Amino acid sequence: MLESIGKGGQRRITNILNYIVPLYIERGILTPETLTLYIRISGDGRNVGRKVKHVMVTMTLLNDLNGLQKPDNNYTLVLYPGAESYESLKNALTPLISDLSILKEKGFDQIGGNHWPVELFFSSDWKFLSICLGIKAANAQHFCPWCDCSKDEINTTTKTINKSMDEIKDNYNQINGHIKKPLFYMIPLQNWVCDELHVFLRITDRLWELMLSDLRRETTNEEIWKEKILLEMQRLKITFQFWREKNSNNLSYTSLMGPDKLKILKEFNLIAIFQSTERAIQIQELWNQFNELYILMQNMQTTGETFHYKAQTWLNAFLAPSKGHPNRSNFVRGMYRIQDVTPYIHVLVNHVAEFIEIHHEFGLTAFLCSAVEKKNHMQVCLYFRNTLKDGEHENSRKSAIVEMLEHEISNYILR
């Protein structure tokens, strides 16, 4: 692996399990009667600095539902410098792929302890998932990891998970959109679960972009609505600003984190921004319906049937056509176009309900990747505060990544 990707580091998943399983038994999280270890694999890439990028792959036990969102309960399996790419991941993950195949087939034999059957799961953002699955990016004609939907059918609401991992593994080059063999071929496709956080973030991004397009259509003087938006952000105590890009002169604005986006979705006063109260109310109703869907995703009592119905209703509202004649008083302008539907909206409407039904014992929140992203942030801080950043004399130099992994191990021991 070092020859292929440089100064990376990895841990054997069996070693981690031999360390944490006794601790989980001691805490009552695992019991011999539990029988099965539910292991979730996740991954993410990050920019550490202007010229440094890291890719991290982690594991956690879904058996510990109350501890899943703690970064320390997501254990680093592989960490290496470089960008997210299929070839680098394939090289880095070779030992892990072998270990996961054995765990899937034979289970885990705890040293001096019990035999545990193993079920494997995968969850990450769309980019990392598509790379590991060997499928084209979200902007491809055939974009969906779970079904055969094309961009021409993106507004369809009746798609289901109609691919299988065995089919993809053996005949990926005959399946639309798939260009490489999946890396985690031992994980069934229904266990590759979408991350509700990224579903929420990317759809709110699209709703915000479409709202700005409505404002541009309403008035050509953008300074008017920009000032109104800034005042509303001040009211909500959200740091936000607009600026022009130097090279293109395109309008850009602050990229907000999840809590601020949720606050905007729930509390932003669109009537104070729009000249047309009617249009503001239309958009507000659409935002409110999406917020309801987000709440339903987080509720373990939600049924797939209920969610699918409400998601279909929301998409119908999103694509509502205009009514009446444009030159008459009874004209009601429609909402958005089919071209405005994104892959994440497709997943929300077609597949989230399926995942709710398939994984009802865990709930979708069990596949949330916010703890992985938090761990990513913590490791960036660790890189700058607690390592030599690959410095020192060449002959005595220790990889910064090895230093980070050693620091993580010491924290586990202290716990």
mmCIF file of C-alpha atoms in Angstrom:
data_model
loop_
_atom_site.group_PDB
_atom_site.id
_atom_site.type_symbol
_atom_site.label_atom_id
_atom_site.label_comp_id
_atom_site.label_asym_id
_atom_site.label_seq_id
_atom_site.Cartn_x
_atom_site.Cartn_y
_atom_site.Cartn_z
ATOM 1 C CA MET A 1 0.000 0.000 0.000
ATOM 2 C CA LEU A 2 2.879 2.383 0.816
ATOM 3 C CA GLU A 3 4.320 1.900 -2.671
ATOM 4 C CA SER A 4 0.968 2.700 -4.239
ATOM 5 C CA ILE A 5 -0.264 5.673 -2.226
ATOM 6 C CA GLY A 6 2.624 6.944 -0.112
ATOM 7 C CA LYS A 7 2.704 7.320 3.653
ATOM 8 C CA GLY A 8 -0.652 5.827 4.501
ATOM 9 C CA GLY A 9 -1.687 3.743 7.465
ATOM 10 C CA GLN A 10 -4.237 1.072 8.220
ATOM 11 C CA ARG A 11 -5.513 -1.190 10.982
ATOM 12 C CA ARG A 12 -6.906 -4.686 10.624
ATOM 13 C CA ILE A 13 -10.610 -4.708 11.347
ATOM 14 C CA THR A 14 -10.238 -7.985 13.269
ATOM 15 C CA ASN A 15 -7.748 -6.327 15.637
ATOM 16 C CA ILE A 16 -10.192 -3.488 16.291
ATOM 17 C CA LEU A 17 -13.019 -5.969 16.916
ATOM 18 C CA ASN A 18 -10.850 -7.954 19.347
ATOM 19 C CA TYR A 19 -10.294 -4.697 21.232
ATOM 20 C CA ILE A 20 -13.815 -3.228 21.253
ATOM 21 C CA VAL A 21 -16.053 -6.321 21.499
ATOM 22 C CA PRO A 22 -15.001 -7.116 25.107
ATOM 23 C CA LEU A 23 -15.571 -3.453 26.028
ATOM 24 C CA TYR A 24 -19.028 -3.496 24.449
ATOM 25 C CA ILE A 25 -19.845 -6.732 26.284
ATOM 26 C CA GLU A 26 -18.686 -5.156 29.544
ATOM 27 C CA ARG A 27 -20.960 -2.149 28.949
ATOM 28 C CA GLY A 28 -23.945 -4.351 28.119
ATOM 29 C CA ILE A 29 -24.115 -3.205 24.500
ATOM 30 C CA LEU A 30 -23.282 -6.692 23.255
ATOM 31 C CA THR A 31 -24.372 -9.946 24.838
ATOM 32 C CA PRO A 32 -23.757 -13.517 23.640
ATOM 33 C CA GLU A 33 -27.504 -13.659 22.959
ATOM 34 C CA THR A 34 -27.147 -10.713 20.538
ATOM 35 C CA LEU A 35 -25.630 -13.195 18.090
ATOM 36 C CA THR A 36 -24.803 -10.818 15.224
ATOM 37 C CA LEU A 37 -22.284 -8.002 14.829
ATOM 38 C CA TYR A 38 -23.687 -5.285 12.574
ATOM 39 C CA ILE A 39 -20.682 -3.484 11.085
ATOM 40 C CA ARG A 40 -21.075 -0.244 9.135
ATOM 41 C CA ILE A 41 -18.273 0.867 6.825
ATOM 42 C CA SER A 42 -18.046 4.573 5.967
ATOM 43 C CA GLY A 43 -15.533 6.814 4.249
ATOM 44 C CA ASP A 44 -14.789 10.390 3.317
ATOM 45 C CA GLY A 45 -12.124 12.559 1.726
ATOM 46 C CA ARG A 46 -10.986 15.932 2.987
ATOM 47 C CA ASN A 47 -8.723 18.867 2.237
ATOM 48 C CA VAL A 48 -6.193 19.146 5.049
ATOM 49 C CA GLY A 49 -4.394 22.099 3.510
ATOM 50 C CA ARG A 50 -3.987 23.750 0.138
ATOM 51 C CA LYS A 51 -1.762 20.909 -1.107
ATOM 52 C CA VAL A 52 -2.633 18.053 1.263
ATOM 53 C CA LYS A 53 -5.644 15.744 0.965
ATOM 54 C CA HIS A 54 -6.509 12.722 3.073
ATOM 55 C CA VAL A 55 -8.946 9.846 2.547
ATOM 56 C CA MET A 56 -10.347 8.020 5.569
ATOM 57 C CA VAL A 57 -12.301 4.758 5.871
ATOM 58 C CA THR A 58 -13.949 3.910 9.190
ATOM 59 C CA MET A 59 -16.049 1.232 10.865
ATOM 60 C CA THR A 60 -18.605 1.338 13.660
ATOM 61 C CA LEU A 61 -20.989 -1.157 15.248
ATOM 62 C CA LEU A 62 -24.677 -0.551 14.609
ATOM 63 C CA ASN A 63 -25.354 -2.632 17.724
ATOM 64 C CA ASP A 64 -24.487 0.514 19.710
ATOM 65 C CA LEU A 65 -27.341 2.715 18.504
ATOM 66 C CA ASN A 66 -26.831 5.278 21.277
ATOM 67 C CA GLY A 67 -23.135 5.721 20.519
ATOM 68 C CA LEU A 68 -23.138 5.867 16.730
ATOM 69 C CA GLN A 69 -22.964 9.658 16.547
ATOM 70 C CA LYS A 70 -19.869 9.900 18.742
ATOM 71 C CA PRO A 71 -16.732 10.331 16.579
ATOM 72 C CA ASP A 72 -14.675 8.172 18.964
ATOM 73 C CA ASN A 73 -16.980 5.215 18.252
ATOM 74 C CA ASN A 74 -16.097 5.395 14.559
ATOM 75 C CA TYR A 75 -12.760 3.602 14.291
ATOM 76 C CA THR A 76 -10.246 4.449 11.564
ATOM 77 C CA LEU A 77 -9.430 1.472 9.339
ATOM 78 C CA VAL A 78 -7.522 3.197 6.543
ATOM 79 C CA LEU A 79 -6.066 6.692 6.306
ATOM 80 C CA TYR A 80 -3.880 7.797 3.424
ATOM 81 C CA PRO A 81 -2.800 10.972 1.620
ATOM 82 C CA GLY A 82 -4.353 11.611 -1.766
ATOM 83 C CA ALA A 83 -7.645 12.303 -3.480
ATOM 84 C CA GLU A 84 -10.765 10.152 -3.585
ATOM 85 C CA SER A 85 -10.301 7.936 -6.644
ATOM 86 C CA TYR A 86 -11.149 4.356 -7.534
ATOM 87 C CA GLU A 87 -7.565 3.234 -8.126
ATOM 88 C CA SER A 88 -6.133 4.703 -4.921
ATOM 89 C CA LEU A 89 -8.993 3.251 -2.872
ATOM 90 C CA LYS A 90 -8.600 -0.127 -4.562
ATOM 91 C CA ASN A 91 -4.908 -0.213 -3.617
ATOM 92 C CA ALA A 92 -5.456 1.042 -0.080
ATOM 93 C CA LEU A 93 -8.420 -1.210 0.680
ATOM 94 C CA THR A 94 -7.036 -4.545 -0.527
ATOM 95 C CA PRO A 95 -6.391 -5.955 2.991
ATOM 96 C CA LEU A 96 -9.707 -4.590 4.289
ATOM 97 C CA ILE A 97 -11.659 -6.071 1.359
ATOM 98 C CA SER A 98 -10.108 -9.465 2.076
ATOM 99 C CA ASP A 99 -10.945 -9.206 5.793
ATOM 100 C CA LEU A 100 -14.544 -8.159 5.109
ATOM 101 C CA SER A 101 -15.043 -11.069 2.707
ATOM 102 C CA ILE A 102 -13.861 -13.502 5.396
ATOM 103 C CA LEU A 103 -16.021 -11.853 8.068
ATOM 104 C CA LYS A 104 -19.064 -12.024 5.804
ATOM 105 C CA GLU A 105 -18.490 -15.701 5.055
ATOM 106 C CA LYS A 106 -17.174 -17.061 8.366
ATOM 107 C CA GLY A 107 -18.109 -14.467 10.998
ATOM 108 C CA PHE A 108 -15.821 -13.174 13.752
ATOM 109 C CA ASP A 109 -14.130 -15.435 16.285
ATOM 110 C CA GLN A 110 -13.315 -13.348 19.333
ATOM 111 C CA ILE A 111 -9.991 -14.256 20.944
ATOM 112 C CA GLY A 112 -10.843 -16.477 23.906
ATOM 113 C CA GLY A 113 -14.485 -15.648 23.461
ATOM 114 C CA ASN A 114 -17.587 -16.087 21.325
ATOM 115 C CA HIS A 115 -18.248 -16.654 17.654
ATOM 116 C CA TRP A 116 -20.215 -13.786 16.121
ATOM 117 C CA PRO A 117 -21.984 -13.866 12.734
ATOM 118 C CA VAL A 118 -21.418 -10.608 10.864
ATOM 119 C CA GLU A 119 -23.682 -8.463 8.694
ATOM 120 C CA LEU A 120 -22.072 -5.622 6.764
ATOM 121 C CA PHE A 121 -23.433 -2.185 5.821
ATOM 122 C CA PHE A 122 -22.098 0.847 3.953
ATOM 123 C CA SER A 123 -22.982 4.538 4.191
ATOM 124 C CA SER A 124 -21.274 7.693 2.928
ATOM 125 C CA ASP A 125 -21.861 10.762 0.804
ATOM 126 C CA TRP A 126 -22.785 10.246 -2.856
ATOM 127 C CA LYS A 127 -19.292 10.803 -4.284
ATOM 128 C CA PHE A 128 -17.552 8.283 -2.042
ATOM 129 C CA LEU A 129 -20.369 5.764 -2.448
ATOM 130 C CA SER A 130 -20.343 5.993 -6.249
ATOM 131 C CA ILE A 131 -16.555 5.522 -6.371
ATOM 132 C CA CYS A 132 -16.713 2.436 -4.122
ATOM 133 C CA LEU A 133 -19.640 1.045 -6.132
ATOM 134 C CA GLY A 134 -17.861 1.672 -9.452
ATOM 135 C CA ILE A 135 -20.687 3.775 -10.875
ATOM 136 C CA LYS A 136 -20.509 7.078 -12.736
ATOM 137 C CA ALA A 137 -21.012 10.378 -10.944
ATOM 138 C CA ALA A 138 -24.405 11.863 -10.066
ATOM 139 C CA ASN A 139 -24.446 14.005 -13.233
ATOM 140 C CA ALA A 140 -24.287 10.945 -15.542
ATOM 141 C CA GLN A 141 -27.220 9.812 -17.683
ATOM 142 C CA HIS A 142 -27.621 6.674 -15.536
ATOM 143 C CA PHE A 143 -26.817 8.009 -12.108
ATOM 144 C CA CYS A 144 -28.648 5.958 -9.473
ATOM 145 C CA PRO A 145 -26.699 3.404 -7.425
ATOM 146 C CA TRP A 146 -29.865 1.456 -6.582
ATOM 147 C CA CYS A 147 -32.081 1.406 -9.684
ATOM 148 C CA ASP A 148 -31.905 1.706 -13.474
ATOM 149 C CA CYS A 149 -33.315 5.251 -13.571
ATOM 150 C CA SER A 150 -31.986 7.616 -16.228
ATOM 151 C CA LYS A 151 -32.068 11.411 -16.292
ATOM 152 C CA ASP A 152 -35.056 11.177 -18.668
ATOM 153 C CA GLU A 153 -37.081 9.441 -15.916
ATOM 154 C CA ILE A 154 -35.815 11.423 -12.957
ATOM 155 C CA ASN A 155 -39.314 12.623 -12.041
ATOM 156 C CA THR A 156 -40.619 9.038 -11.767
ATOM 157 C CA THR A 157 -41.941 8.099 -8.315
ATOM 158 C CA THR A 158 -42.271 4.308 -8.715
ATOM 159 C CA LYS A 159 -38.642 3.199 -8.974
ATOM 160 C CA THR A 160 -37.407 0.524 -6.557
ATOM 161 C CA ILE A 161 -34.069 -1.105 -5.756
ATOM 162 C CA ASN A 162 -33.901 -3.377 -8.804
ATOM 163 C CA LYS A 163 -30.183 -4.112 -8.946
ATOM 164 C CA SER A 164 -28.315 -6.785 -6.996
ATOM 165 C CA MET A 165 -24.703 -6.808 -5.846
ATOM 166 C CA ASP A 166 -24.075 -10.247 -7.392
ATOM 167 C CA GLU A 167 -25.255 -8.939 -10.766
ATOM 168 C CA ILE A 168 -23.118 -5.806 -10.480
ATOM 169 C CA LYS A 169 -20.031 -7.754 -9.369
ATOM 170 C CA ASP A 170 -20.232 -10.281 -12.222
ATOM 171 C CA ASN A 171 -21.572 -8.095 -15.050
ATOM 172 C CA TYR A 172 -20.914 -4.473 -14.125
ATOM 173 C CA ASN A 173 -19.893 -3.569 -17.696
ATOM 174 C CA GLN A 174 -23.339 -4.630 -18.941
ATOM 175 C CA ILE A 175 -25.264 -2.459 -16.467
ATOM 176 C CA ASN A 176 -25.965 1.162 -17.398
ATOM 177 C CA GLY A 177 -23.815 3.603 -15.464
ATOM 178 C CA HIS A 178 -21.452 1.027 -13.937
ATOM 179 C CA ILE A 179 -17.872 1.251 -15.160
ATOM 180 C CA LYS A 180 -15.813 -0.662 -12.571
ATOM 181 C CA LYS A 181 -16.163 -3.644 -10.250
ATOM 182 C CA PRO A 182 -17.529 -2.600 -6.830
ATOM 183 C CA LEU A 183 -14.902 -2.520 -4.095
ATOM 184 C CA PHE A 184 -17.161 -3.718 -1.260
ATOM 185 C CA TYR A 185 -18.821 -6.441 -3.326
ATOM 186 C CA MET A 186 -19.472 -8.515 -0.191
ATOM 187 C CA ILE A 187 -22.040 -5.966 1.083
ATOM 188 C CA PRO A 188 -25.577 -6.479 -0.349
ATOM 189 C CA LEU A 189 -26.827 -3.486 -2.311
ATOM 190 C CA GLN A 190 -29.816 -2.921 0.016
ATOM 191 C CA ASN A 191 -27.241 -2.423 2.789
ATOM 192 C CA TRP A 192 -25.643 0.498 0.920
ATOM 193 C CA VAL A 193 -27.796 3.084 2.660
ATOM 194 C CA CYS A 194 -28.134 6.743 1.729
ATOM 195 C CA ASP A 195 -27.003 9.281 4.325
ATOM 196 C CA GLU A 196 -30.003 11.352 5.427
ATOM 197 C CA LEU A 197 -27.698 14.287 6.290
ATOM 198 C CA HIS A 198 -26.502 14.636 2.695
ATOM 199 C CA VAL A 199 -30.035 14.121 1.381
ATOM 200 C CA PHE A 200 -31.076 17.076 3.536
ATOM 201 C CA LEU A 201 -28.046 19.269 2.697
ATOM 202 C CA ARG A 202 -28.126 18.809 -1.073
ATOM 203 C CA ILE A 203 -31.896 19.260 -1.419
ATOM 204 C CA THR A 204 -31.883 22.410 0.724
ATOM 205 C CA ASP A 205 -29.078 23.688 -1.521
ATOM 206 C CA ARG A 206 -31.300 23.182 -4.553
ATOM 207 C CA LEU A 207 -34.315 24.816 -2.882
ATOM 208 C CA TRP A 208 -32.178 27.843 -1.999
ATOM 209 C CA GLU A 209 -30.805 28.124 -5.558
ATOM 210 C CA LEU A 210 -34.312 27.950 -7.012
ATOM 211 C CA MET A 211 -35.534 30.596 -4.555
ATOM 212 C CA LEU A 212 -32.730 32.927 -5.718
ATOM 213 C CA SER A 213 -33.737 32.257 -9.340
ATOM 214 C CA ASP A 214 -37.277 33.320 -8.441
ATOM 215 C CA LEU A 215 -35.942 36.557 -6.960
ATOM 216 C CA ARG A 216 -33.888 37.275 -10.096
ATOM 217 C CA ARG A 217 -37.001 36.725 -12.203
ATOM 218 C CA GLU A 218 -39.032 39.028 -9.976
ATOM 219 C CA THR A 219 -36.604 41.990 -10.114
ATOM 220 C CA THR A 220 -33.493 42.737 -12.142
ATOM 221 C CA ASN A 221 -32.054 44.881 -9.352
ATOM 222 C CA GLU A 222 -30.367 42.210 -7.258
ATOM 223 C CA GLU A 223 -29.154 44.716 -4.654
ATOM 224 C CA ILE A 224 -32.745 45.038 -3.419
ATOM 225 C CA TRP A 225 -33.265 41.348 -2.597
ATOM 226 C CA LYS A 226 -29.669 40.814 -1.502
ATOM 227 C CA GLU A 227 -30.119 43.475 1.169
ATOM 228 C CA LYS A 228 -33.391 41.888 2.297
ATOM 229 C CA ILE A 229 -31.737 38.460 2.577
ATOM 230 C CA LEU A 230 -28.849 39.884 4.602
ATOM 231 C CA LEU A 231 -31.294 41.563 6.990
ATOM 232 C CA GLU A 232 -33.214 38.306 7.408
ATOM 233 C CA MET A 233 -29.971 36.417 8.083
ATOM 234 C CA GLN A 234 -29.079 38.997 10.745
ATOM 235 C CA ARG A 235 -32.470 38.423 12.355
ATOM 236 C CA LEU A 236 -31.761 34.687 12.460
ATOM 237 C CA LYS A 237 -28.218 35.349 13.756
ATOM 238 C CA ILE A 238 -26.653 33.512 10.805
ATOM 239 C CA THR A 239 -23.349 34.747 9.381
ATOM 240 C CA PHE A 240 -23.921 35.209 5.667
ATOM 241 C CA GLN A 241 -22.622 37.352 2.810
ATOM 242 C CA PHE A 242 -22.626 37.703 -0.978
ATOM 243 C CA TRP A 243 -19.615 38.431 -3.190
ATOM 244 C CA ARG A 244 -18.533 38.431 -6.820
ATOM 245 C CA GLU A 245 -15.937 35.953 -8.080
ATOM 246 C CA LYS A 246 -12.886 37.745 -9.465
ATOM 247 C CA ASN A 247 -12.496 35.808 -12.717
ATOM 248 C CA SER A 248 -16.108 35.139 -13.708
ATOM 249 C CA ASN A 249 -17.954 37.885 -11.802
ATOM 250 C CA ASN A 250 -20.519 35.248 -10.816
ATOM 251 C CA LEU A 251 -22.481 35.843 -7.635
ATOM 252 C CA SER A 252 -21.364 33.609 -4.749
ATOM 253 C CA TYR A 253 -22.513 33.362 -1.160
ATOM 254 C CA THR A 254 -21.580 31.774 2.135
ATOM 255 C CA SER A 255 -21.769 27.989 2.298
ATOM 256 C CA LEU A 256 -23.788 27.177 5.401
ATOM 257 C CA MET A 257 -23.592 24.206 7.755
ATOM 258 C CA GLY A 258 -26.498 21.861 8.497
ATOM 259 C CA PRO A 259 -27.882 23.601 11.627
ATOM 260 C CA ASP A 260 -28.038 26.972 9.829
ATOM 261 C CA LYS A 261 -29.708 25.387 6.802
ATOM 262 C CA LEU A 262 -32.292 23.778 9.049
ATOM 263 C CA LYS A 263 -32.915 27.108 10.768
ATOM 264 C CA ILE A 264 -33.469 28.793 7.396
ATOM 265 C CA LEU A 265 -35.808 26.025 6.262
ATOM 266 C CA LYS A 266 -37.946 26.448 9.379
ATOM 267 C CA GLU A 267 -37.732 30.157 10.220
ATOM 268 C CA PHE A 268 -36.715 32.153 7.125
ATOM 269 C CA ASN A 269 -39.403 34.757 6.348
ATOM 270 C CA LEU A 270 -39.834 34.575 2.585
ATOM 271 C CA ILE A 271 -42.660 37.127 2.646
ATOM 272 C CA ALA A 272 -40.127 39.742 3.814
ATOM 273 C CA ILE A 273 -37.948 38.971 0.764
ATOM 274 C CA PHE A 274 -40.418 38.693 -2.117
ATOM 275 C CA GLN A 275 -42.490 41.450 -3.637
ATOM 276 C CA SER A 276 -45.103 38.831 -4.515
ATOM 277 C CA THR A 277 -46.668 37.496 -1.329
ATOM 278 C CA GLU A 278 -48.364 34.753 -3.333
ATOM 279 C CA ARG A 279 -45.028 33.427 -4.618
ATOM 280 C CA ALA A 280 -43.464 33.609 -1.164
ATOM 281 C CA ILE A 281 -46.320 31.526 0.257
ATOM 282 C CA GLN A 282 -45.945 28.927 -2.524
ATOM 283 C CA ILE A 283 -42.227 28.510 -1.796
ATOM 284 C CA GLN A 284 -42.782 28.518 1.971
ATOM 285 C CA GLU A 285 -45.303 25.683 1.687
ATOM 286 C CA LEU A 286 -42.818 23.660 -0.363
ATOM 287 C CA TRP A 287 -40.090 24.259 2.243
ATOM 288 C CA ASN A 288 -42.454 23.293 5.070
ATOM 289 C CA GLN A 289 -43.352 20.031 3.338
ATOM 290 C CA PHE A 290 -39.675 19.174 2.892
ATOM 291 C CA ASN A 291 -38.985 19.944 6.543
ATOM 292 C CA GLU A 292 -41.775 17.508 7.445
ATOM 293 C CA LEU A 293 -40.097 14.836 5.302
ATOM 294 C CA TYR A 294 -36.793 15.464 7.063
ATOM 295 C CA ILE A 295 -38.458 15.008 10.450
ATOM 296 C CA LEU A 296 -40.102 11.785 9.239
ATOM 297 C CA MET A 297 -36.714 10.440 8.091
ATOM 298 C CA GLN A 298 -35.414 10.824 11.641
ATOM 299 C CA ASN A 299 -38.415 9.200 13.314
ATOM 300 C CA MET A 300 -38.079 5.425 13.819
ATOM 301 C CA GLN A 301 -41.877 5.138 13.962
ATOM 302 C CA THR A 302 -42.238 6.327 10.352
ATOM 303 C CA THR A 303 -43.396 3.616 7.957
ATOM 304 C CA GLY A 304 -42.153 3.313 4.407
ATOM 305 C CA GLU A 305 -45.692 3.582 3.062
ATOM 306 C CA THR A 306 -46.336 6.866 4.881
ATOM 307 C CA PHE A 307 -43.028 8.352 3.807
ATOM 308 C CA HIS A 308 -43.413 7.326 0.174
ATOM 309 C CA TYR A 309 -46.870 8.898 -0.024
ATOM 310 C CA LYS A 310 -45.706 12.178 1.511
ATOM 311 C CA ALA A 311 -42.561 12.253 -0.645
ATOM 312 C CA GLN A 312 -44.664 11.751 -3.797
ATOM 313 C CA THR A 313 -46.987 14.550 -2.656
ATOM 314 C CA TRP A 314 -43.983 16.835 -2.120
ATOM 315 C CA LEU A 315 -42.551 16.098 -5.579
ATOM 316 C CA ASN A 316 -45.947 16.801 -7.153
ATOM 317 C CA ALA A 317 -45.914 20.181 -5.374
ATOM 318 C CA PHE A 318 -42.323 20.761 -6.514
ATOM 319 C CA LEU A 319 -43.341 20.130 -10.142
ATOM 320 C CA ALA A 320 -46.776 21.806 -9.924
ATOM 321 C CA PRO A 321 -47.680 23.267 -13.361
ATOM 322 C CA SER A 322 -49.030 26.764 -13.929
ATOM 323 C CA LYS A 323 -52.800 27.239 -13.916
ATOM 324 C CA GLY A 324 -54.922 29.649 -15.923
ATOM 325 C CA HIS A 325 -53.894 32.062 -18.664
ATOM 326 C CA PRO A 326 -50.798 34.242 -18.092
ATOM 327 C CA ASN A 327 -52.668 37.373 -19.150
ATOM 328 C CA ARG A 328 -55.661 36.845 -16.876
ATOM 329 C CA SER A 329 -56.215 37.522 -13.206
ATOM 330 C CA ASN A 330 -56.808 33.849 -12.348
ATOM 331 C CA PHE A 331 -53.271 32.848 -13.414
ATOM 332 C CA VAL A 332 -51.311 30.899 -10.810
ATOM 333 C CA ARG A 333 -47.665 30.361 -11.657
ATOM 334 C CA GLY A 334 -46.348 26.832 -11.271
ATOM 335 C CA MET A 335 -43.288 25.821 -9.278
ATOM 336 C CA TYR A 336 -40.303 24.159 -10.944
ATOM 337 C CA ARG A 337 -39.312 22.088 -13.980
ATOM 338 C CA ILE A 338 -38.385 18.420 -14.334
ATOM 339 C CA GLN A 339 -34.828 19.610 -15.109
ATOM 340 C CA ASP A 340 -34.708 21.024 -11.568
ATOM 341 C CA VAL A 341 -35.124 17.576 -10.006
ATOM 342 C CA THR A 342 -31.770 16.332 -8.671
ATOM 343 C CA PRO A 343 -30.465 12.788 -8.013
ATOM 344 C CA TYR A 344 -30.907 13.358 -4.285
ATOM 345 C CA ILE A 345 -34.570 14.260 -4.865
ATOM 346 C CA HIS A 346 -34.905 11.026 -6.851
ATOM 347 C CA VAL A 347 -33.481 9.086 -3.878
ATOM 348 C CA LEU A 348 -35.741 10.921 -1.423
ATOM 349 C CA VAL A 349 -38.884 10.099 -3.360
ATOM 350 C CA ASN A 350 -38.058 6.580 -4.564
ATOM 351 C CA HIS A 351 -35.614 4.893 -2.215
ATOM 352 C CA VAL A 352 -35.739 6.454 1.263
ATOM 353 C CA ALA A 353 -39.048 4.697 1.953
ATOM 354 C CA GLU A 354 -37.457 1.386 0.980
ATOM 355 C CA PHE A 355 -34.521 1.940 3.322
ATOM 356 C CA ILE A 356 -36.941 2.863 6.131
ATOM 357 C CA GLU A 357 -38.707 -0.487 5.685
ATOM 358 C CA ILE A 358 -35.573 -2.621 5.175
ATOM 359 C CA HIS A 359 -33.648 -1.136 8.107
ATOM 360 C CA HIS A 360 -36.505 -0.306 10.485
ATOM 361 C CA GLU A 361 -34.736 -1.947 13.451
ATOM 362 C CA PHE A 362 -31.899 0.581 13.166
ATOM 363 C CA GLY A 363 -33.649 3.616 11.660
ATOM 364 C CA LEU A 364 -32.106 5.841 8.993
ATOM 365 C CA THR A 365 -30.322 7.883 11.667
ATOM 366 C CA ALA A 366 -28.051 4.867 12.277
ATOM 367 C CA PHE A 367 -26.543 5.513 8.836
ATOM 368 C CA LEU A 368 -25.958 9.218 9.430
ATOM 369 C CA CYS A 369 -22.383 10.183 8.565
ATOM 370 C CA SER A 370 -22.114 13.363 10.646
ATOM 371 C CA ALA A 371 -19.883 11.578 13.194
ATOM 372 C CA VAL A 372 -17.535 10.529 10.377
ATOM 373 C CA GLU A 373 -17.346 14.114 9.149
ATOM 374 C CA LYS A 374 -16.740 15.294 12.705
ATOM 375 C CA LYS A 375 -13.945 12.732 13.031
ATOM 376 C CA ASN A 376 -12.533 14.078 9.764
ATOM 377 C CA HIS A 377 -12.465 17.574 11.247
ATOM 378 C CA MET A 378 -10.853 16.319 14.446
ATOM 379 C CA GLN A 379 -8.120 14.581 12.456
ATOM 380 C CA VAL A 380 -7.386 17.755 10.485
ATOM 381 C CA CYS A 381 -6.923 19.571 13.800
ATOM 382 C CA LEU A 382 -4.745 16.707 14.997
ATOM 383 C CA TYR A 383 -2.611 16.948 11.860
ATOM 384 C CA PHE A 384 -1.738 20.579 12.548
ATOM 385 C CA ARG A 385 -1.505 20.436 16.360
ATOM 386 C CA ASN A 386 -0.021 17.055 17.183
ATOM 387 C CA THR A 387 2.139 15.960 14.239
ATOM 388 C CA LEU A 388 5.312 17.153 12.535
ATOM 389 C CA LYS A 389 3.395 17.238 9.223
ATOM 390 C CA ASP A 390 5.929 14.867 7.623
ATOM 391 C CA GLY A 391 8.806 17.125 8.689
ATOM 392 C CA GLU A 392 12.152 16.357 10.393
ATOM 393 C CA HIS A 393 15.182 14.708 8.835
ATOM 394 C CA GLU A 394 14.313 12.326 6.008
ATOM 395 C CA ASN A 395 15.910 9.295 7.706
ATOM 396 C CA SER A 396 14.104 9.848 11.004
ATOM 397 C CA ARG A 397 10.843 11.093 9.533
ATOM 398 C CA LYS A 398 7.635 9.474 10.757
ATOM 399 C CA SER A 399 4.517 9.747 8.633
ATOM 400 C CA ALA A 400 2.081 12.312 10.012
ATOM 401 C CA ILE A 401 -0.698 9.798 9.378
ATOM 402 C CA VAL A 402 1.050 7.192 11.541
ATOM 403 C CA GLU A 403 1.384 9.832 14.266
ATOM 404 C CA MET A 404 -2.346 10.540 14.000
ATOM 405 C CA LEU A 405 -3.275 6.861 14.217
ATOM 406 C CA GLU A 406 -0.981 6.367 17.218
ATOM 407 C CA HIS A 407 -2.615 9.345 18.926
ATOM 408 C CA GLU A 408 -6.050 7.843 18.232
ATOM 409 C CA ILE A 409 -4.976 4.500 19.739
ATOM 410 C CA SER A 410 -3.687 6.234 22.873
ATOM 411 C CA ASN A 411 -7.069 7.945 23.265
ATOM 412 C CA TYR A 412 -8.849 4.566 23.048
ATOM 413 C CA ILE A 413 -6.571 3.159 25.753
ATOM 414 C CA LEU A 414 -7.211 6.154 28.004
ATOM 415 C CA ARG A 415 -10.955 5.693 27.574
#
